[in-house]
Coordinates of C-alpha atoms and ligand atoms in Angstrom, one line a residue:
M1 CA 4.2 -23.8 -8.1
E2 CA 3.9 -20.0 -8.0
K3 CA 6.1 -19.1 -6.0
Q4 CA 9.0 -20.2 -8.8
L5 CA 8.0 -18.7 -11.1
P6 CA 11.1 -15.5 -11.4
Y7 CA 9.3 -11.9 -11.0
C8 CA 12.3 -9.1 -10.9
N9 CA 15.6 -9.3 -11.7
N10 CA 17.1 -9.8 -8.5
R11 CA 15.7 -9.2 -4.8
L12 CA 18.7 -8.9 -2.9
S13 CA 20.3 -5.2 -5.1
F14 CA 17.9 -2.7 -7.1
S15 CA 17.6 -3.8 -10.6
R16 CA 15.0 -2.2 -13.1
L17 CA 12.6 -4.2 -14.9
K18 CA 12.7 -4.2 -18.7
T19 CA 9.0 -3.6 -20.3
R20 CA 8.3 -3.0 -23.9
E21 CA 8.1 1.2 -24.7
V22 CA 4.1 1.8 -25.4
H23 CA 3.8 5.9 -26.0
V24 CA 0.6 8.3 -24.6
G25 CA 1.2 10.6 -27.1
S26 CA 4.3 12.4 -26.4
V27 CA 5.5 10.4 -22.8
A28 CA 6.9 7.5 -23.9
I29 CA 6.3 4.3 -20.6
G30 CA 8.4 2.1 -19.8
G31 CA 11.7 0.8 -20.7
M32 CA 14.3 2.2 -19.8
N33 CA 11.8 5.8 -19.8
P34 CA 11.7 7.4 -15.5
I35 CA 8.5 6.2 -14.0
R36 CA 5.9 8.9 -14.9
V37 CA 3.2 10.6 -12.4
Q38 CA -0.8 10.8 -13.3
S39 CA -3.4 11.7 -11.2
M40 CA -7.1 12.1 -12.6
T41 CA -10.0 15.4 -12.2
T42 CA -12.4 14.8 -9.9
A43 CA -14.9 17.5 -11.7
N44 CA -18.3 16.6 -13.9
T45 CA -16.5 15.6 -17.1
L46 CA -19.4 17.5 -19.4
D47 CA -18.2 20.4 -17.1
T48 CA -15.2 21.2 -19.4
S49 CA -14.1 24.8 -17.7
A50 CA -13.6 22.6 -14.6
T51 CA -12.4 19.4 -16.2
A52 CA -10.2 20.9 -18.4
A53 CA -8.9 23.8 -14.5
E54 CA -8.6 20.4 -12.5
A55 CA -6.8 18.5 -15.7
M56 CA -4.4 22.2 -15.6
R57 CA -4.1 22.2 -12.2
I58 CA -2.5 18.2 -12.0
V59 CA 0.0 19.8 -14.6
D60 CA 0.9 22.7 -13.0
A61 CA 1.8 20.0 -10.3
G62 CA 4.4 18.3 -12.4
G63 CA 1.5 15.7 -12.9
E64 CA 2.5 14.0 -16.9
M65 CA -0.5 12.6 -17.8
V66 CA -4.1 13.3 -17.1
R67 CA -7.3 11.1 -16.3
I68 CA -10.5 11.9 -17.0
T69 CA -13.7 9.8 -16.1
A70 CA -16.2 9.3 -19.0
P71 CA -18.9 7.1 -18.1
S72 CA -21.2 7.4 -21.0
I73 CA -20.9 8.5 -25.0
K74 CA -21.7 12.3 -23.6
E75 CA -18.8 12.0 -21.4
A76 CA -17.1 10.8 -24.1
Q77 CA -17.5 13.2 -26.1
N78 CA -17.0 16.0 -24.2
L79 CA -13.1 15.0 -24.0
E80 CA -12.5 16.8 -27.4
N81 CA -14.0 19.1 -25.7
I82 CA -12.0 19.4 -22.6
K83 CA -8.6 18.5 -25.2
D84 CA -9.1 21.8 -27.2
E85 CA -9.7 23.9 -24.0
L86 CA -5.9 22.2 -22.3
R87 CA -5.0 23.3 -26.2
K88 CA -6.0 26.8 -25.8
N89 CA -4.1 27.6 -22.7
G90 CA -1.1 25.7 -24.2
Y91 CA -0.9 22.5 -22.5
H92 CA -0.6 19.6 -24.3
V93 CA -0.8 17.2 -21.1
P94 CA -2.1 13.8 -22.7
L95 CA -5.1 12.5 -21.7
I96 CA -6.8 8.9 -20.6
A97 CA -10.8 8.2 -20.7
D98 CA -11.2 6.5 -17.9
I99 CA -14.5 3.3 -18.8
H100 CA -16.5 0.9 -17.2
F101 CA -19.3 -0.9 -18.2
T102 CA -19.3 1.1 -21.6
P103 CA -17.7 -0.2 -24.9
N104 CA -18.9 2.2 -27.2
A105 CA -17.9 5.1 -24.1
A106 CA -14.6 3.2 -24.9
E107 CA -14.9 3.1 -29.0
V108 CA -15.5 7.2 -28.5
A109 CA -12.5 7.7 -26.0
A110 CA -9.9 6.5 -27.9
Q111 CA -10.5 8.8 -30.7
I112 CA -9.7 11.7 -29.0
V113 CA -7.5 10.8 -26.0
E114 CA -3.8 9.2 -26.1
K115 CA -5.3 6.2 -23.8
V116 CA -8.4 4.2 -22.4
R117 CA -8.7 3.2 -19.9
I118 CA -10.8 -0.4 -19.7
N119 CA -11.7 -2.0 -16.3
P120 CA -11.7 -6.0 -17.5
G121 CA -13.9 -6.9 -14.3
N122 CA -16.6 -5.2 -16.0
Y123 CA -16.1 -4.4 -19.6
T124 CA -18.6 -7.0 -20.7
D125 CA -18.9 -8.8 -18.4
R126 CA -20.4 -8.1 -15.4
K127 CA -20.3 -8.3 -11.4
K128 CA -23.8 -9.5 -9.6
F129 CA -21.8 -10.9 -6.0
K130 CA -22.8 -14.8 -6.6
V131 CA -20.2 -17.3 -7.4
A132 CA -22.2 -18.9 -10.0
E133 CA -21.2 -22.5 -11.2
Y134 CA -18.9 -21.8 -14.8
S135 CA -18.6 -24.6 -16.7
D136 CA -16.0 -24.7 -18.9
K137 CA -18.6 -24.1 -22.3
A138 CA -19.9 -21.6 -20.5
Y139 CA -16.4 -19.9 -19.4
Q140 CA -15.4 -19.7 -22.9
E141 CA -18.5 -18.5 -24.6
E142 CA -17.9 -15.7 -22.4
V143 CA -14.7 -14.7 -23.1
D144 CA -15.4 -15.1 -26.7
K145 CA -18.3 -12.4 -26.0
I146 CA -15.0 -10.1 -24.7
R147 CA -13.2 -10.7 -27.7
H148 CA -16.4 -9.6 -29.6
R149 CA -16.6 -6.7 -28.0
L150 CA -13.0 -5.6 -27.0
I151 CA -11.6 -6.0 -31.1
P152 CA -13.5 -2.7 -32.8
L153 CA -12.1 -0.9 -29.7
I154 CA -8.2 -2.1 -30.4
K155 CA -9.0 -1.5 -34.2
I156 CA -10.2 2.4 -33.7
C157 CA -6.4 2.5 -31.0
K158 CA -4.5 0.9 -33.7
R159 CA -5.7 3.6 -36.6
N160 CA -5.5 6.5 -33.8
K161 CA -2.3 5.0 -32.1
T162 CA -3.8 5.4 -28.7
A163 CA -2.8 3.4 -26.0
I164 CA -5.6 0.8 -24.0
R165 CA -4.6 0.2 -19.7
I166 CA -5.9 -2.9 -18.9
G167 CA -7.1 -2.1 -15.5
V168 CA -7.9 -5.1 -13.6
N169 CA -9.1 -4.0 -9.5
H170 CA -8.3 -6.6 -6.3
G171 CA -12.5 -5.6 -6.2
S172 CA -14.6 -5.9 -9.4
L173 CA -13.6 -8.8 -10.8
S174 CA -16.7 -10.3 -12.7
D175 CA -18.1 -13.4 -11.5
R176 CA -17.1 -15.6 -14.4
I177 CA -13.2 -15.2 -13.0
M178 CA -14.2 -15.4 -9.3
S179 CA -15.8 -18.5 -10.2
R180 CA -12.5 -20.1 -11.4
Y181 CA -9.7 -18.0 -9.5
G182 CA -11.9 -16.5 -6.1
D183 CA -11.1 -14.0 -5.1
T184 CA -7.7 -13.9 -5.5
P185 CA -4.2 -11.9 -6.8
L186 CA -4.3 -14.7 -9.0
G187 CA -7.8 -14.0 -10.9
M188 CA -6.6 -10.5 -11.1
V189 CA -3.8 -11.9 -13.2
E190 CA -5.6 -13.7 -14.8
S191 CA -7.9 -11.5 -16.1
G192 CA -5.3 -8.9 -17.8
L193 CA -4.2 -11.6 -19.6
E194 CA -7.3 -12.7 -21.4
F195 CA -7.6 -9.0 -22.5
V196 CA -3.9 -9.3 -23.3
Q197 CA -4.0 -12.5 -25.4
I198 CA -7.0 -10.7 -27.0
C199 CA -4.8 -7.5 -27.7
E200 CA -1.8 -9.7 -28.9
K201 CA -3.7 -12.0 -31.5
E202 CA -5.2 -8.9 -33.1
K203 CA -1.4 -7.5 -33.2
F204 CA -1.7 -5.2 -30.7
Y205 CA 0.7 -4.1 -28.8
D206 CA 0.2 -0.8 -27.2
I207 CA -0.9 -2.0 -23.7
I208 CA -0.3 -0.7 -20.5
L209 CA -1.1 -3.2 -17.4
S210 CA -2.1 -2.5 -14.1
M211 CA -3.5 -5.0 -10.4
K212 CA -4.8 -2.7 -8.4
S213 CA -6.0 -3.2 -5.2
S214 CA -7.4 -0.8 -1.2
N215 CA -5.1 -4.0 0.1
P216 CA -1.2 -2.7 -0.4
L217 CA -0.2 -6.7 0.3
I218 CA -3.2 -8.1 -2.4
M219 CA -1.7 -5.5 -5.3
V220 CA 1.9 -5.7 -4.2
H221 CA 1.1 -9.9 -4.5
A222 CA -1.1 -9.2 -7.7
N223 CA 1.5 -6.7 -10.1
R224 CA 4.4 -9.8 -8.7
L225 CA 2.5 -11.8 -10.0
L226 CA 2.1 -10.3 -13.2
A227 CA 5.2 -10.0 -13.6
A228 CA 6.2 -12.9 -13.3
K229 CA 3.5 -14.1 -15.7
M230 CA 5.2 -12.0 -18.1
I231 CA 8.4 -12.5 -17.3
E232 CA 7.4 -16.3 -18.0
S233 CA 6.0 -15.3 -21.4
G234 CA 8.7 -12.9 -22.9
R235 CA 6.5 -10.1 -23.5
L236 CA 7.0 -7.8 -20.5
Y237 CA 4.7 -5.0 -21.0
P238 CA 4.5 -1.6 -18.7
I239 CA 3.1 -1.7 -15.3
H240 CA 1.0 0.7 -13.7
L241 CA 1.3 0.8 -9.8
G242 CA -1.6 2.2 -7.5
V243 CA -3.7 1.1 -4.0
T244 CA -6.9 2.4 -5.1
E245 CA -8.9 4.2 -2.6
S246 CA -6.6 4.6 0.1
G247 CA -7.8 7.5 1.5
E248 CA -6.7 10.4 2.9
G249 CA -4.1 12.3 4.7
E250 CA -1.6 10.7 6.3
D251 CA -2.7 7.2 6.4
G252 CA -3.1 7.1 1.8
R253 CA -0.1 8.3 1.8
I254 CA 1.6 5.6 4.3
K255 CA -1.0 3.4 1.9
S256 CA 0.0 4.3 -1.5
A257 CA 3.8 4.5 -0.6
V258 CA 4.0 1.3 1.1
G259 CA 1.8 -0.6 -2.3
I260 CA 3.9 1.6 -5.0
G261 CA 7.4 1.6 -2.7
T262 CA 7.2 -2.0 -2.2
L263 CA 6.8 -2.7 -5.8
L264 CA 9.6 0.3 -7.1
E265 CA 12.1 -1.4 -4.9
D266 CA 11.2 -4.8 -7.0
G267 CA 11.9 -2.8 -10.0
I268 CA 8.9 -3.3 -11.2
G269 CA 6.9 -0.2 -12.4
D270 CA 7.0 2.7 -14.8
T271 CA 4.2 5.1 -14.2
I272 CA 2.2 5.5 -10.8
R273 CA -1.0 6.5 -9.4
V274 CA -1.0 8.2 -5.6
S275 CA -5.4 7.9 -5.2
L276 CA -5.8 10.4 -2.5
T277 CA -9.4 11.8 -1.2
E278 CA -8.1 15.1 -1.8
K279 CA -7.7 17.2 -5.0
P280 CA -6.4 15.2 -7.3
E281 CA -3.6 18.1 -7.2
N282 CA -2.4 17.2 -4.0
E283 CA -1.4 13.6 -5.5
I284 CA 1.4 14.5 -7.8
P285 CA 3.9 15.2 -4.9
V286 CA 3.3 12.6 -2.6
A287 CA 3.8 10.6 -5.8
Q288 CA 6.8 12.6 -7.3
T289 CA 8.2 12.0 -3.4
I290 CA 8.0 8.1 -4.9
V291 CA 9.8 8.1 -7.8
K292 CA 12.9 10.8 -6.9
R293 CA 14.2 7.7 -4.7
Y294 CA 14.4 6.2 -7.7
I295 CA 15.6 8.7 -10.0
G296 CA 19.2 8.3 -11.7
K297 CA 19.4 5.5 -10.1
V298 CA 21.4 2.2 -11.7
N299 CA 21.1 -0.8 -11.3
D300 CA 22.7 -2.4 -8.2
K301 CA 25.5 -5.6 -8.8
P302 CA 23.5 -8.1 -7.3
I303 CA 25.0 -8.4 -3.7
S304 CA 24.4 -12.7 -3.5
N305 CA 22.8 -15.0 -5.8
N306 CA 19.1 -14.1 -5.9
D307 CA 17.8 -16.6 -3.4
L308 CA 13.9 -16.6 -4.4
K309 CA 13.2 -19.8 -2.4
S310 CA 14.2 -17.9 0.7
I311 CA 10.2 -16.4 1.0
N312 CA 7.1 -17.3 -0.9
P313 CA 6.9 -13.6 -2.4
F314 CA 3.0 -13.7 -3.9
E315 CA 1.6 -14.9 -0.6
F316 CA 1.9 -13.7 3.1
K317 CA 4.3 -14.8 5.5
R318 CA 5.7 -14.4 8.9
R319 CA 9.4 -14.9 9.4
E320 CA 8.9 -17.3 11.6
T321 CA 10.5 -16.5 15.2
N322 CA 11.7 -16.9 18.8
P323 CA 8.9 -14.8 20.9
V324 CA 11.3 -13.3 23.8
T325 CA 8.5 -11.7 26.2
N326 CA 6.6 -9.9 23.9
I327 CA 8.5 -9.8 20.5
G328 CA 8.4 -12.2 17.6
G329 CA 7.0 -15.1 17.8
K330 CA 2.9 -14.8 16.4
N331 CA 3.2 -11.2 18.6
P332 CA 1.9 -8.4 16.9
P333 CA 5.4 -5.7 15.2
R334 CA 6.6 -4.6 18.1
I335 CA 7.7 -0.7 17.9
I336 CA 10.0 1.6 20.0
I337 CA 10.9 5.2 20.1
N338 CA 14.3 7.3 21.3
L339 CA 13.2 9.5 24.1
S340 CA 17.0 10.0 25.4
R341 CA 17.1 13.5 23.8
I342 CA 14.8 14.6 26.8
T343 CA 16.5 15.2 30.0
N344 CA 15.2 14.2 32.7
I345 CA 12.3 12.2 31.5
K346 CA 8.2 12.5 33.2
P347 CA 5.8 11.3 33.0
S348 CA 4.0 13.4 31.3
D349 CA 6.9 12.5 28.3
L350 CA 5.3 9.0 27.2
S351 CA 1.9 11.2 27.1
P352 CA 2.5 11.9 22.8
L353 CA 3.5 8.1 22.9
G354 CA 0.1 7.3 23.9
Y355 CA -0.4 6.6 28.4
D356 CA -1.4 9.3 29.8
L357 CA -1.0 9.1 34.0
L358 CA -4.6 10.9 35.3
Q359 CA -5.2 10.7 38.4
N360 CA -2.0 7.8 39.7
K361 CA -3.8 5.6 36.7
W362 CA -2.2 5.5 33.8
Q363 CA -4.8 6.2 30.5
I364 CA -3.6 4.1 27.3
S365 CA -4.5 3.7 24.1
D366 CA -4.4 1.7 21.3
Q367 CA -1.6 3.1 19.8
G368 CA 0.8 3.4 22.8
T369 CA 4.5 3.1 21.8
D370 CA 5.8 -0.7 22.4
Y371 CA 9.4 -0.2 24.0
I372 CA 11.0 3.7 24.4
F373 CA 14.6 3.6 24.6
V374 CA 16.4 5.7 27.0
G375 CA 20.0 5.7 26.7
K376 CA 21.6 5.7 29.9
Q377 CA 18.8 7.4 31.9
S378 CA 17.0 5.9 35.1
L379 CA 12.8 6.3 35.2
N380 CA 12.0 7.3 39.0
F381 CA 8.6 6.1 38.4
S382 CA 5.9 3.7 38.3
L383 CA 5.1 2.7 34.4
P384 CA 2.0 1.3 32.4
D385 CA 2.2 -2.8 31.9
Q386 CA 2.2 -2.0 28.7
I387 CA 5.3 -0.7 27.8
G388 CA 9.7 -1.6 28.5
I389 CA 12.3 0.7 28.6
I390 CA 15.7 -0.3 26.9
Q391 CA 18.9 0.8 28.7
I392 CA 22.5 1.5 27.2
A393 CA 23.9 -1.6 28.7
D394 CA 26.3 0.1 31.3
A395 CA 24.2 1.6 32.6
W396 CA 21.5 -0.8 33.3
Q397 CA 20.6 -2.3 36.1
P398 CA 18.1 -4.9 36.4
K399 CA 14.7 -3.3 37.2
P400 CA 11.6 -4.6 36.6
K401 CA 10.5 -3.6 32.6
H402 CA 14.4 -2.0 32.4
F403 CA 16.1 -4.0 29.6
P404 CA 19.5 -3.5 28.3
M405 CA 21.2 -2.4 24.5
F406 CA 24.0 -4.1 23.6
S407 CA 26.9 -4.2 20.4
L408 CA 27.6 -7.6 20.0
N409 CA 30.7 -7.4 21.1
E410 CA 29.7 -6.5 24.5
F411 CA 27.4 -8.8 24.4
F412 CA 29.0 -12.4 24.9
K413 CA 31.8 -10.2 27.1
S414 CA 29.6 -9.2 29.3
N415 CA 28.0 -11.4 32.9
Q416 CA 25.3 -9.9 33.3
K417 CA 22.2 -9.2 31.6
S418 CA 18.9 -9.7 31.3
E419 CA 16.8 -13.3 31.7
E420 CA 14.2 -12.5 30.1
L421 CA 15.0 -9.3 27.2
N422 CA 18.3 -8.8 25.4
F423 CA 18.5 -6.1 23.1
I424 CA 21.2 -6.3 20.2
K425 CA 22.8 -3.5 18.4
I426 CA 24.2 -4.5 15.1
E427 CA 25.0 -3.6 11.7
F428 CA 25.2 -6.6 9.0
S429 CA 28.4 -5.7 7.2
K430 CA 29.5 -7.1 10.8
I431 CA 28.5 -10.5 11.3
D432 CA 29.5 -13.9 10.0
E433 CA 28.4 -17.7 10.5
K434 CA 29.8 -18.4 13.7
L435 CA 28.4 -15.6 15.1
F436 CA 25.2 -16.2 13.5
R437 CA 24.8 -19.3 15.1
K438 CA 25.9 -17.9 18.8
I439 CA 23.1 -15.6 18.8
N440 CA 21.0 -18.2 17.8
R441 CA 21.7 -20.6 20.6
E442 CA 20.4 -17.3 22.8
K443 CA 16.5 -17.3 23.4
S444 CA 16.6 -13.5 25.1
I445 CA 18.2 -12.0 22.0
V446 CA 16.1 -9.6 20.0
L447 CA 18.6 -8.3 16.8
V448 CA 17.5 -4.2 16.3
L449 CA 19.9 -3.9 13.0
T450 CA 20.5 -0.8 11.3
S451 CA 22.0 0.7 9.0
K452 CA 24.2 4.1 8.4
I453 CA 22.3 4.6 4.8
N454 CA 18.6 3.8 5.0
D455 CA 17.8 3.3 1.5
N456 CA 19.2 -0.1 2.0
L457 CA 16.3 -2.4 1.1
H458 CA 18.4 -4.5 -0.4
K459 CA 20.9 -5.4 2.1
Y460 CA 18.3 -5.9 4.6
H461 CA 16.7 -8.3 2.3
N462 CA 20.3 -9.7 1.8
F463 CA 20.8 -10.0 5.6
I464 CA 17.5 -11.7 6.7
F465 CA 17.9 -14.2 3.9
E466 CA 20.4 -15.4 5.2
L467 CA 19.6 -16.1 8.7
I468 CA 16.3 -17.9 7.3
R469 CA 18.3 -19.8 4.9
Q470 CA 20.3 -20.7 8.4
K471 CA 17.2 -21.5 10.3
I472 CA 18.0 -18.5 12.3
T473 CA 14.4 -17.9 14.2
T474 CA 15.9 -14.8 16.4
P475 CA 13.4 -12.1 16.0
I476 CA 14.6 -8.5 14.0
I477 CA 14.1 -5.0 14.7
I478 CA 14.9 -2.5 11.7
K479 CA 16.1 1.0 13.1
N480 CA 16.1 4.2 10.6
D481 CA 17.4 7.1 10.7
Y482 CA 15.7 9.7 9.3
S483 CA 16.7 12.7 11.5
K484 CA 17.6 14.8 8.2
F485 CA 14.2 14.2 6.8
D486 CA 11.0 16.7 7.7
S487 CA 8.3 14.8 8.2
N488 CA 6.3 14.4 5.3
L489 CA 10.0 12.6 3.7
L490 CA 9.7 10.5 7.4
L491 CA 6.5 9.4 6.3
L492 CA 6.5 8.4 2.7
N493 CA 10.1 6.4 2.7
S494 CA 9.8 5.1 6.2
S495 CA 6.9 3.7 4.9
I496 CA 8.9 1.9 2.0
D497 CA 11.4 1.2 3.9
I498 CA 9.4 -0.8 6.4
G499 CA 6.9 -1.1 5.3
A500 CA 8.2 -3.3 2.3
L501 CA 10.2 -5.9 5.2
L502 CA 6.8 -6.2 7.0
T503 CA 4.9 -6.6 3.5
D504 CA 7.1 -10.0 3.3
G505 CA 6.6 -10.5 6.9
L506 CA 10.2 -10.6 7.2
I507 CA 10.4 -8.8 11.0
D508 CA 9.3 -7.8 14.6
G509 CA 9.1 -3.8 15.0
M510 CA 10.5 -0.4 13.8
W511 CA 12.7 2.1 15.5
L512 CA 12.4 5.3 13.5
E513 CA 15.4 7.9 14.4
S514 CA 14.0 12.0 13.8
N515 CA 14.1 14.7 15.1
Q516 CA 10.2 14.7 14.7
S517 CA 8.4 14.7 17.6
P518 CA 7.7 11.5 19.4
N519 CA 3.9 12.2 18.6
I520 CA 4.9 12.2 15.0
I521 CA 7.0 9.5 14.6
N522 CA 4.5 6.8 17.6
Q523 CA 2.1 7.6 14.6
T524 CA 3.5 7.2 11.7
S525 CA 4.8 3.6 12.7
F526 CA 1.2 2.2 13.3
G527 CA 0.1 3.8 10.0
I528 CA 2.7 1.6 8.6
L529 CA 1.8 -1.2 10.7
Q530 CA -1.9 -0.8 9.9
A531 CA -0.9 0.0 5.9
T532 CA 0.9 -3.7 5.9
R533 CA -2.6 -4.8 8.2
T534 CA 0.9 -6.1 10.0
R535 CA -1.2 -5.0 13.4
I536 CA -4.5 -3.2 13.5
T537 CA -5.1 -0.3 16.1
K538 CA -7.6 2.2 14.2
T539 CA -10.1 2.6 12.1
E540 CA -9.5 1.7 8.2
Y541 CA -11.4 4.1 5.3
I542 CA -11.5 2.6 2.9
S543 CA -12.5 6.0 0.8
C544 CA -12.5 6.9 -3.0
P545 CA -10.8 10.0 -3.5
S546 CA -13.6 10.3 -6.6
C547 CA -13.7 11.6 -10.0
G548 CA -16.2 12.6 -12.2
R549 CA -19.5 10.5 -10.7
T550 CA -19.1 11.5 -7.3
Q551 CA -21.5 13.8 -6.7
F552 CA -21.0 15.4 -3.5
Y553 CA -17.7 16.0 -1.6
L554 CA -16.1 13.2 -1.0
P555 CA -13.1 15.0 1.7
E556 CA -15.7 16.5 3.7
V557 CA -17.2 13.8 4.1
T558 CA -15.0 11.3 4.9
A559 CA -12.9 14.0 8.0
Q560 CA -17.2 14.0 9.6
I561 CA -17.7 10.5 9.3
R562 CA -14.0 10.4 10.1
S563 CA -14.5 12.6 12.7
K564 CA -17.0 10.5 14.6
T565 CA -15.7 6.9 14.2
E566 CA -11.8 6.8 14.5
H567 CA -12.2 5.0 17.7
L568 CA -13.0 1.9 16.5
K569 CA -10.6 -0.3 16.0
G570 CA -10.5 -2.4 13.5
I571 CA -13.9 -1.2 11.3
K572 CA -13.4 -0.7 8.2
I573 CA -15.5 2.0 6.9
G574 CA -15.6 2.8 2.5
I575 CA -17.0 6.2 1.3
M576 CA -17.1 5.6 -2.2
G577 CA -18.0 8.7 -4.6
C578 CA -20.6 5.7 -7.3
I579 CA -22.4 3.0 -6.9
V580 CA -21.3 1.5 -10.4
N581 CA -18.1 1.1 -9.1
G582 CA -18.2 2.0 -5.5
P583 CA -19.7 -1.5 -4.1
G584 CA -17.4 -3.6 -5.9
E585 CA -13.9 -1.3 -5.1
M586 CA -15.3 -1.8 -1.0
A587 CA -15.5 -5.2 -1.1
D588 CA -13.4 -5.6 1.6
A589 CA -15.3 -2.8 4.0
D590 CA -17.3 -3.8 7.0
Y591 CA -19.4 -1.1 6.3
G592 CA -19.6 1.4 2.7
Y593 CA -21.7 4.9 2.3
V594 CA -22.3 5.1 -1.1
G595 CA -23.3 8.6 -3.9
T596 CA -26.1 7.1 -5.3
G597 CA -27.8 10.3 -7.8
N598 CA -27.9 13.2 -6.6
G599 CA -28.2 14.3 -3.2
T600 CA -28.7 9.9 -2.4
I601 CA -26.8 7.8 -1.1
T602 CA -27.0 4.0 0.4
L603 CA -25.8 2.7 3.0
Y604 CA -24.4 -1.2 3.1
K605 CA -23.4 -3.9 6.1
G606 CA -20.7 -5.3 4.3
Q607 CA -22.3 -6.0 0.1
E608 CA -25.2 -6.0 1.6
V609 CA -27.6 -3.2 0.6
I610 CA -28.8 -2.5 4.2
R611 CA -30.7 1.9 3.6
K612 CA -30.9 2.9 0.0
N613 CA -31.6 5.8 -1.8
I614 CA -31.8 7.6 1.8
P615 CA -30.9 12.0 1.4
S616 CA -27.6 12.8 1.6
E617 CA -28.7 15.2 4.5
N618 CA -28.8 11.9 7.0
A619 CA -26.7 9.6 5.0
V620 CA -23.6 10.7 7.5
E621 CA -26.2 9.8 11.2
E622 CA -27.5 7.0 9.9
L623 CA -24.4 5.5 8.9
F624 CA -23.6 6.1 12.9
E625 CA -26.9 4.0 13.8
L626 CA -26.0 1.0 10.6
I627 CA -23.0 0.4 12.8
K628 CA -24.5 0.9 17.1
E629 CA -27.4 -1.5 15.3
H630 CA -25.0 -4.1 14.1
G631 CA -23.0 -3.8 17.4
D632 CA -19.8 -2.7 16.5
W633 CA -19.7 0.9 18.1
V634 CA -18.3 1.6 21.0
E635 CA -18.2 4.6 22.7
R636 CA -14.8 6.9 22.9
S637 CA -13.3 7.2 26.6
A638 CA -13.1 10.6 28.4
Ligands
LIG1 S1 -16.2 4.9 -7.1 FE1 -15.0 6.8 -6.2 S2 -13.3 6.9 -8.1 FE2 -14.4 5.3 -8.4 S3 -15.9 5.7 -10.5 FE3 -16.4 6.1 -8.1 S4 -16.6 8.0 -7.9 FE4 -15.2 7.2 -8.9

């Protein structure tokens, strides 16, 4: 049923969804205003000068709004001092109070700041991690309780022209919502829309909505569903995008770019926050780089009819393809890296790609590249079994693990082809229906789809939807050229371009062309597969960005934990600043390290508390012990 709903203007061309314009102080969000970027302070909100200093650094970096946590009335009251301090220093940035569990704090904050963020999962409902059965009557009674609790805040916001963000987090859905909808994108959307209906009944419309998750796929599906429901109702409020607890460094950036970028490409999203477990001002340039792709971008003309039936945009399903050796079918997406610029490729050139030749034996990491493109070269050393070599068809000679790459014409004219696997490089402009059918008959073909421009997601959609429509099952690898980009732009742009296609299950592999080192290209490629959860090759860290509730230095602890656990492929470790939101936010994690107070930590296995309030000095080591006790530890290979 859900999949019939349109959720964007057009999947096959860029077109921004026009939402209602909402003012947050001097900043207008939604409508056709630019996509706004924001961040959140991490200092204790009671420390006025530290919080104001962080807010100023966020603004200096280009942040257009600053969020500050207000866990209780005391912090909410101190927002006044922080605001004064900022104004005294000439900073007139709109402030947002972040509220969980404390409607009283929201009501105080709403009289001071320009926007209040509330979480429907915990504004009045509670999450006790047990799914109770709710009768219709009990369910309705709780909704009435919310109404009763929310109306005073709405009245204050109306009086003070304060906006409200209804910010749903996948990890903190209430037991009531869970009982009816489960832990699903639909549950997230319904949880937010309940609050919207209460606001609308009070004729309050300065609403912004967000649907966040640490899993980019869930975040994408929830936001699409939200957009669909709002289109259906005819009332489109601005949407704030973010991937929660995305972590630090490259992984955090990739996860955010995949989730946020996929939606911005759909035309969904009016303001974004990139959450990183780093200094808050570090988030701004990342957010700006993502947003820059859309500055001045006008809505394209549709390429063809909006074919929403080609895929279900609200859940992950991989396009059905026939397996060709280890590509397509049920195989994980594959990675190709170009080494053709190296003359005389030696075994040591494979080292940055995860293959080390030690005493005549190949040591292979979990992140070993699947195929290398060598141009016309031939490799004269014995290769590890896991790697394939791609040669230009002219130079190809049948040899184990060596496969040719043709143009379309060359392939159909050639009488020397591989019986197992032939790559065909193709630009989508050069294909027609007859060729589609011819290609479909050949079960040894993998298409390497490329285009001269990178910003071509909608053209790729157009092409692949056509394949789906014609029931063509040839696997597809996308080859994009990022040669003009530095490593940061490579990482963010490829995460959006390729990540969006992987998120929709449309492709079977990736080939990033870049002047960066093979090691960087390999890491970026595997990072994108990990973020889209299409191929897990390393430990997953779900670490919160920290805020005024955190009582330890999260980036340092995250780095300590990472340094000892990054070889534990497939394990998810949550590192959370506070007990209030941490357990909910890391709902997906296998193990959790959660701050519980000054100098104390609680350790979790899944959602179960295993060691409560232990001193922080021992907590990292005890976490490792816990992982060992549960049999998930392996020693690092030498
Ligand atoms: S989980 Fe982290 S960011 Fe979220 S409220 Fe707690 S300390 Fe703040």
